[in-house]
Amino acid sequence: MVFLVEFLRDPRRTGAVTPSSPWSIRSLLDEAEVAGARSVVELGAGTGAITRALLQRLPPDARVLSLEVNPSFVARLRRRLADDRVSVVAASAADLREVLAEHGMGRVDRVISAVPWTTMPSGLRADIVSAVADVVADDGRFSTLMCRHRAATAGARSFDRLLRSRFGTVWRGQTVWAEFPPMFAYHCERPRGR
C-alpha cells in the first residue's frame, strides 16, 4: 500500500504502483550474476524488495549501498533492514560518485537499478547513466529493470542509445511475463568514456 500512496504523490519519481515482483527480481539478479559480488550499489531501493533478495545472494563480506530519493522509503528501509552489509542513503542516483566517495568505496562490481528511466527528464537520465558508467568496475555489470510496454517509447529508445554510448556491451534479458506489466532487464558491461 505504501508504494501506491507514494506513486500517487509523485508518479514520475516513484514510477510504479507496486514493488518489483519476486519473478522480476529473480530474473534480474540471476542475469546480473550477483552471487560473487563484493560491492553492489542499488539505485531506487523503494521498499527494499530487491535489497532483501540481494542480501540473500551476496557473501557475508559483501557491501551494499542502497540509494533512494523518497524520504518515506528511506525511513522505512532504515527501520526494516537489519543487516550490517547494507547502508541506505537518501540521495539521487545522479550523485552516485560523491556518495561512493563519502562511503569510502571506489569502483563497484555491480549496479542494480529499478529507477523509472522513461519517466525522468532526459538530462537526469544522462547524468545517472554517466555516473554509473564511471563507477562500475571494468569487469563489472550494470543491470536495470524496464517495463516491456515502455520499450517502444521515445524515452526508452533514448535510454537504449544512451546505454550503448556508455557501455561496450549492452543486452536485454528475458521478458518476465508473470509480472504485470511484463518486465525485462538491460545488462551493460565494459564501461567507456571515463
PDB file of C-alpha atoms in Angstrom:
ATOM      1  CA  MET A   1       0.000   0.000   0.000  1.00  0.00           C
ATOM      2  CA  VAL A   2       2.878   2.377   0.788  1.00  0.00           C
ATOM      3  CA  PHE A   3       4.122   2.079  -2.799  1.00  0.00           C
ATOM      4  CA  LEU A   4       0.729   3.075  -4.214  1.00  0.00           C
ATOM      5  CA  VAL A   5       0.494   6.069  -1.869  1.00  0.00           C
ATOM      6  CA  GLU A   6       3.952   7.288  -2.889  1.00  0.00           C
ATOM      7  CA  PHE A   7       3.148   6.735  -6.563  1.00  0.00           C
ATOM      8  CA  LEU A   8       0.010   8.874  -6.217  1.00  0.00           C
ATOM      9  CA  ARG A   9       2.063  11.613  -4.525  1.00  0.00           C
ATOM     10  CA  ASP A  10       4.735  11.690  -7.229  1.00  0.00           C
ATOM     11  CA  PRO A  11       4.251   9.246 -10.135  1.00  0.00           C
ATOM     12  CA  ARG A  12       7.261  10.472 -12.125  1.00  0.00           C
ATOM     13  CA  ARG A  13       9.617   9.873  -9.237  1.00  0.00           C
ATOM     14  CA  THR A  14       8.136   6.647  -7.861  1.00  0.00           C
ATOM     15  CA  GLY A  15       7.416   5.195 -11.306  1.00  0.00           C
ATOM     16  CA  ALA A  16       5.351   2.162 -10.221  1.00  0.00           C
ATOM     17  CA  VAL A  17       2.311   1.355  -8.109  1.00  0.00           C
ATOM     18  CA  THR A  18       3.831  -1.809  -6.605  1.00  0.00           C
ATOM     19  CA  PRO A  19       7.317  -3.049  -5.782  1.00  0.00           C
ATOM     20  CA  SER A  20       9.054  -5.379  -8.228  1.00  0.00           C
ATOM     21  CA  SER A  21       7.689  -8.922  -8.092  1.00  0.00           C
ATOM     22  CA  PRO A  22       9.705 -11.950  -6.946  1.00  0.00           C
ATOM     23  CA  TRP A  23       9.732 -13.180 -10.579  1.00  0.00           C
ATOM     24  CA  SER A  24      11.288  -9.979 -11.952  1.00  0.00           C
ATOM     25  CA  ILE A  25      13.737  -9.783  -9.075  1.00  0.00           C
ATOM     26  CA  ARG A  26      14.846 -13.396  -9.540  1.00  0.00           C
ATOM     27  CA  SER A  27      15.339 -12.870 -13.270  1.00  0.00           C
ATOM     28  CA  LEU A  28      17.185  -9.567 -12.753  1.00  0.00           C
ATOM     29  CA  LEU A  29      19.581 -10.946 -10.146  1.00  0.00           C
ATOM     30  CA  ASP A  30      20.155 -14.251 -11.960  1.00  0.00           C
ATOM     31  CA  GLU A  31      21.072 -12.416 -15.165  1.00  0.00           C
ATOM     32  CA  ALA A  32      23.147  -9.849 -13.250  1.00  0.00           C
ATOM     33  CA  GLU A  33      25.179 -12.695 -11.722  1.00  0.00           C
ATOM     34  CA  VAL A  34      25.394 -11.008  -8.326  1.00  0.00           C
ATOM     35  CA  ALA A  35      26.302 -14.068  -6.222  1.00  0.00           C
ATOM     36  CA  GLY A  36      30.061 -13.424  -6.110  1.00  0.00           C
ATOM     37  CA  ALA A  37      29.926  -9.628  -5.977  1.00  0.00           C
ATOM     38  CA  ARG A  38      31.685  -7.914  -3.085  1.00  0.00           C
ATOM     39  CA  SER A  39      30.448  -4.375  -3.755  1.00  0.00           C
ATOM     40  CA  VAL A  40      26.959  -3.558  -5.027  1.00  0.00           C
ATOM     41  CA  VAL A  41      25.099  -0.303  -5.500  1.00  0.00           C
ATOM     42  CA  GLU A  42      21.323  -0.352  -5.695  1.00  0.00           C
ATOM     43  CA  LEU A  43      19.568   2.601  -7.314  1.00  0.00           C
ATOM     44  CA  GLY A  44      15.922   3.175  -6.423  1.00  0.00           C
ATOM     45  CA  ALA A  45      15.688   0.877  -3.410  1.00  0.00           C
ATOM     46  CA  GLY A  46      11.978   1.590  -2.897  1.00  0.00           C
ATOM     47  CA  THR A  47      10.617  -0.583  -0.083  1.00  0.00           C
ATOM     48  CA  GLY A  48      13.549  -2.990  -0.245  1.00  0.00           C
ATOM     49  CA  ALA A  49      12.234  -5.916  -2.299  1.00  0.00           C
ATOM     50  CA  ILE A  50      15.387  -6.079  -4.426  1.00  0.00           C
ATOM     51  CA  THR A  51      17.601  -5.188  -1.451  1.00  0.00           C
ATOM     52  CA  ARG A  52      16.403  -8.176   0.580  1.00  0.00           C
ATOM     53  CA  ALA A  53      16.873 -10.534  -2.381  1.00  0.00           C
ATOM     54  CA  LEU A  54      20.381  -9.142  -2.948  1.00  0.00           C
ATOM     55  CA  LEU A  55      21.340  -9.737   0.668  1.00  0.00           C
ATOM     56  CA  GLN A  56      20.202 -13.365   0.430  1.00  0.00           C
ATOM     57  CA  ARG A  57      22.536 -13.950  -2.524  1.00  0.00           C
ATOM     58  CA  LEU A  58      25.620 -11.997  -1.510  1.00  0.00           C
ATOM     59  CA  PRO A  59      28.547 -13.313   0.543  1.00  0.00           C
ATOM     60  CA  PRO A  60      28.938 -12.305   4.213  1.00  0.00           C
ATOM     61  CA  ASP A  61      31.708  -9.811   3.398  1.00  0.00           C
ATOM     62  CA  ALA A  62      29.786  -8.012   0.636  1.00  0.00           C
ATOM     63  CA  ARG A  63      28.834  -4.372   0.894  1.00  0.00           C
ATOM     64  CA  VAL A  64      25.581  -2.902  -0.471  1.00  0.00           C
ATOM     65  CA  LEU A  65      24.917   0.802  -0.858  1.00  0.00           C
ATOM     66  CA  SER A  66      21.194   1.424  -1.485  1.00  0.00           C
ATOM     67  CA  LEU A  67      20.245   4.865  -2.801  1.00  0.00           C
ATOM     68  CA  GLU A  68      16.693   6.176  -2.607  1.00  0.00           C
ATOM     69  CA  VAL A  69      15.295   9.700  -3.099  1.00  0.00           C
ATOM     70  CA  ASN A  70      11.891   9.190  -1.448  1.00  0.00           C
ATOM     71  CA  PRO A  71      12.147  10.111   2.278  1.00  0.00           C
ATOM     72  CA  SER A  72       9.288   7.757   3.249  1.00  0.00           C
ATOM     73  CA  PHE A  73      11.009   4.827   1.574  1.00  0.00           C
ATOM     74  CA  VAL A  74      14.371   5.742   3.140  1.00  0.00           C
ATOM     75  CA  ALA A  75      12.888   5.822   6.660  1.00  0.00           C
ATOM     76  CA  ARG A  76      11.099   2.511   6.082  1.00  0.00           C
ATOM     77  CA  LEU A  77      14.248   0.839   4.722  1.00  0.00           C
ATOM     78  CA  ARG A  78      16.363   2.016   7.636  1.00  0.00           C
ATOM     79  CA  ARG A  79      13.815   0.622  10.112  1.00  0.00           C
ATOM     80  CA  ARG A  80      13.360  -2.732   8.387  1.00  0.00           C
ATOM     81  CA  LEU A  81      16.786  -3.682   7.034  1.00  0.00           C
ATOM     82  CA  ALA A  82      18.820  -5.090   9.894  1.00  0.00           C
ATOM     83  CA  ASP A  83      21.938  -6.197   8.045  1.00  0.00           C
ATOM     84  CA  ASP A  84      25.393  -4.718   8.562  1.00  0.00           C
ATOM     85  CA  ARG A  85      26.233  -5.247   4.883  1.00  0.00           C
ATOM     86  CA  VAL A  86      23.763  -2.595   3.690  1.00  0.00           C
ATOM     87  CA  SER A  87      23.805   1.201   4.015  1.00  0.00           C
ATOM     88  CA  VAL A  88      20.669   3.090   2.999  1.00  0.00           C
ATOM     89  CA  VAL A  89      21.458   6.547   1.645  1.00  0.00           C
ATOM     90  CA  ALA A  90      18.976   9.340   0.974  1.00  0.00           C
ATOM     91  CA  ALA A  91      20.441  10.561  -2.305  1.00  0.00           C
ATOM     92  CA  SER A  92      19.826  10.849  -6.010  1.00  0.00           C
ATOM     93  CA  ALA A  93      21.485   8.319  -8.274  1.00  0.00           C
ATOM     94  CA  ALA A  94      22.921  11.326 -10.136  1.00  0.00           C
ATOM     95  CA  ASP A  95      25.104  11.920  -7.052  1.00  0.00           C
ATOM     96  CA  LEU A  96      26.486   8.383  -7.140  1.00  0.00           C
ATOM     97  CA  ARG A  97      30.146   9.379  -7.491  1.00  0.00           C
ATOM     98  CA  GLU A  98      30.016  11.620  -4.429  1.00  0.00           C
ATOM     99  CA  VAL A  99      28.030   9.101  -2.366  1.00  0.00           C
ATOM    100  CA  LEU A 100      30.555   6.348  -3.088  1.00  0.00           C
ATOM    101  CA  ALA A 101      33.429   8.655  -2.124  1.00  0.00           C
ATOM    102  CA  GLU A 102      31.675   9.568   1.151  1.00  0.00           C
ATOM    103  CA  HIS A 103      31.345   5.857   1.956  1.00  0.00           C
ATOM    104  CA  GLY A 104      34.948   5.047   1.067  1.00  0.00           C
ATOM    105  CA  MET A 105      34.008   2.958  -1.945  1.00  0.00           C
ATOM    106  CA  GLY A 106      35.729   3.018  -5.316  1.00  0.00           C
ATOM    107  CA  ARG A 107      34.528   1.195  -8.406  1.00  0.00           C
ATOM    108  CA  VAL A 108      31.870  -1.434  -7.715  1.00  0.00           C
ATOM    109  CA  ASP A 109      31.191  -4.943  -9.004  1.00  0.00           C
ATOM    110  CA  ARG A 110      27.501  -4.444  -9.708  1.00  0.00           C
ATOM    111  CA  VAL A 111      24.999  -1.618 -10.030  1.00  0.00           C
ATOM    112  CA  ILE A 112      21.399  -2.831  -9.792  1.00  0.00           C
ATOM    113  CA  SER A 113      18.580  -0.447 -10.610  1.00  0.00           C
ATOM    114  CA  ALA A 114      14.821  -0.161 -10.563  1.00  0.00           C
ATOM    115  CA  VAL A 115      14.561   3.582 -11.221  1.00  0.00           C
ATOM    116  CA  PRO A 116      11.850   4.796 -13.638  1.00  0.00           C
ATOM    117  CA  TRP A 117      14.085   5.660 -16.604  1.00  0.00           C
ATOM    118  CA  THR A 118      11.342   6.507 -19.090  1.00  0.00           C
ATOM    119  CA  THR A 119       9.518   8.995 -16.855  1.00  0.00           C
ATOM    120  CA  MET A 120      12.520  11.029 -15.712  1.00  0.00           C
ATOM    121  CA  PRO A 121      13.835  14.097 -17.550  1.00  0.00           C
ATOM    122  CA  SER A 122      16.393  13.212 -20.228  1.00  0.00           C
ATOM    123  CA  GLY A 123      19.137  15.312 -18.605  1.00  0.00           C
ATOM    124  CA  LEU A 124      18.774  13.481 -15.298  1.00  0.00           C
ATOM    125  CA  ARG A 125      18.715  10.135 -17.126  1.00  0.00           C
ATOM    126  CA  ALA A 126      22.003  11.041 -18.863  1.00  0.00           C
ATOM    127  CA  ASP A 127      23.588  12.202 -15.594  1.00  0.00           C
ATOM    128  CA  ILE A 128      22.719   8.933 -13.853  1.00  0.00           C
ATOM    129  CA  VAL A 129      23.932   6.688 -16.681  1.00  0.00           C
ATOM    130  CA  SER A 130      27.165   8.707 -16.840  1.00  0.00           C
ATOM    131  CA  ALA A 131      27.671   8.306 -13.088  1.00  0.00           C
ATOM    132  CA  VAL A 132      27.005   4.560 -13.309  1.00  0.00           C
ATOM    133  CA  ALA A 133      29.476   4.127 -16.180  1.00  0.00           C
ATOM    134  CA  ASP A 134      32.077   5.993 -14.133  1.00  0.00           C
ATOM    135  CA  VAL A 135      31.713   3.826 -11.010  1.00  0.00           C
ATOM    136  CA  VAL A 136      31.145   0.293 -12.311  1.00  0.00           C
ATOM    137  CA  ALA A 137      34.353  -1.765 -12.398  1.00  0.00           C
ATOM    138  CA  ASP A 138      35.912  -2.659 -15.746  1.00  0.00           C
ATOM    139  CA  ASP A 139      34.765  -6.258 -15.224  1.00  0.00           C
ATOM    140  CA  GLY A 140      31.531  -5.195 -13.505  1.00  0.00           C
ATOM    141  CA  ARG A 141      27.957  -5.025 -14.697  1.00  0.00           C
ATOM    142  CA  PHE A 142      25.079  -2.545 -14.615  1.00  0.00           C
ATOM    143  CA  SER A 143      21.631  -4.172 -14.632  1.00  0.00           C
ATOM    144  CA  THR A 144      18.325  -2.323 -14.615  1.00  0.00           C
ATOM    145  CA  LEU A 145      14.654  -3.214 -14.905  1.00  0.00           C
ATOM    146  CA  MET A 146      12.439  -1.841 -17.684  1.00  0.00           C
ATOM    147  CA  CYS A 147       8.721  -2.260 -18.366  1.00  0.00           C
ATOM    148  CA  ARG A 148       8.329  -4.067 -21.674  1.00  0.00           C
ATOM    149  CA  HIS A 149       5.405  -1.913 -22.788  1.00  0.00           C
ATOM    150  CA  ARG A 150       7.561   1.203 -22.402  1.00  0.00           C
ATOM    151  CA  ALA A 151      10.415  -0.190 -24.509  1.00  0.00           C
ATOM    152  CA  ALA A 152       8.977   1.324 -27.700  1.00  0.00           C
ATOM    153  CA  THR A 153       8.567   4.838 -26.287  1.00  0.00           C
ATOM    154  CA  ALA A 154      10.827   7.725 -27.257  1.00  0.00           C
ATOM    155  CA  GLY A 155      12.221   7.834 -23.705  1.00  0.00           C
ATOM    156  CA  ALA A 156      13.116   4.146 -23.816  1.00  0.00           C
ATOM    157  CA  ARG A 157      14.737   4.425 -27.233  1.00  0.00           C
ATOM    158  CA  SER A 158      16.762   7.375 -25.971  1.00  0.00           C
ATOM    159  CA  PHE A 159      17.747   5.331 -22.901  1.00  0.00           C
ATOM    160  CA  ASP A 160      18.855   2.423 -25.100  1.00  0.00           C
ATOM    161  CA  ARG A 161      21.064   4.743 -27.191  1.00  0.00           C
ATOM    162  CA  LEU A 162      22.469   6.292 -24.027  1.00  0.00           C
ATOM    163  CA  LEU A 163      23.402   2.881 -22.603  1.00  0.00           C
ATOM    164  CA  ARG A 164      25.095   1.885 -25.861  1.00  0.00           C
ATOM    165  CA  SER A 165      27.089   5.130 -25.883  1.00  0.00           C
ATOM    166  CA  ARG A 166      28.487   4.484 -22.372  1.00  0.00           C
ATOM    167  CA  PHE A 167      28.929   0.694 -22.403  1.00  0.00           C
ATOM    168  CA  GLY A 168      30.675  -1.551 -24.926  1.00  0.00           C
ATOM    169  CA  THR A 169      28.274  -4.443 -24.348  1.00  0.00           C
ATOM    170  CA  VAL A 170      24.521  -3.994 -23.818  1.00  0.00           C
ATOM    171  CA  TRP A 171      21.859  -6.687 -23.979  1.00  0.00           C
ATOM    172  CA  ARG A 172      18.286  -7.294 -22.909  1.00  0.00           C
ATOM    173  CA  GLY A 173      17.440 -10.149 -20.602  1.00  0.00           C
ATOM    174  CA  GLN A 174      14.405 -12.371 -20.807  1.00  0.00           C
ATOM    175  CA  THR A 175      10.949 -10.842 -20.533  1.00  0.00           C
ATOM    176  CA  VAL A 176       9.196 -11.810 -17.303  1.00  0.00           C
ATOM    177  CA  TRP A 177       5.634 -12.406 -18.441  1.00  0.00           C
ATOM    178  CA  ALA A 178       4.429 -13.342 -14.931  1.00  0.00           C
ATOM    179  CA  GLU A 179       4.891  -9.685 -13.920  1.00  0.00           C
ATOM    180  CA  PHE A 180       2.212  -7.100 -14.651  1.00  0.00           C
ATOM    181  CA  PRO A 181       3.210  -5.211 -16.610  1.00  0.00           C
ATOM    182  CA  PRO A 182       5.820  -7.582 -18.101  1.00  0.00           C
ATOM    183  CA  MET A 183       9.427  -6.592 -17.346  1.00  0.00           C
ATOM    184  CA  PHE A 184      12.895  -7.252 -18.695  1.00  0.00           C
ATOM    185  CA  ALA A 185      16.341  -6.124 -17.640  1.00  0.00           C
ATOM    186  CA  TYR A 186      19.058  -4.333 -19.527  1.00  0.00           C
ATOM    187  CA  HIS A 187      22.557  -5.580 -18.725  1.00  0.00           C
ATOM    188  CA  CYS A 188      25.592  -3.445 -19.515  1.00  0.00           C
ATOM    189  CA  GLU A 189      29.300  -4.247 -19.383  1.00  0.00           C
ATOM    190  CA  ARG A 190      32.594  -2.706 -20.477  1.00  0.00           C
ATOM    191  CA  PRO A 191      32.041   0.917 -19.403  1.00  0.00           C
ATOM    192  CA  ARG A 192      33.611   3.517 -21.656  1.00  0.00           C
ATOM    193  CA  GLY A 193      34.061   7.260 -21.888  1.00  0.00           C
ATOM    194  CA  ARG A 194      35.594   7.784 -18.477  1.00  0.00           C
TER     195      ARG A 194
END
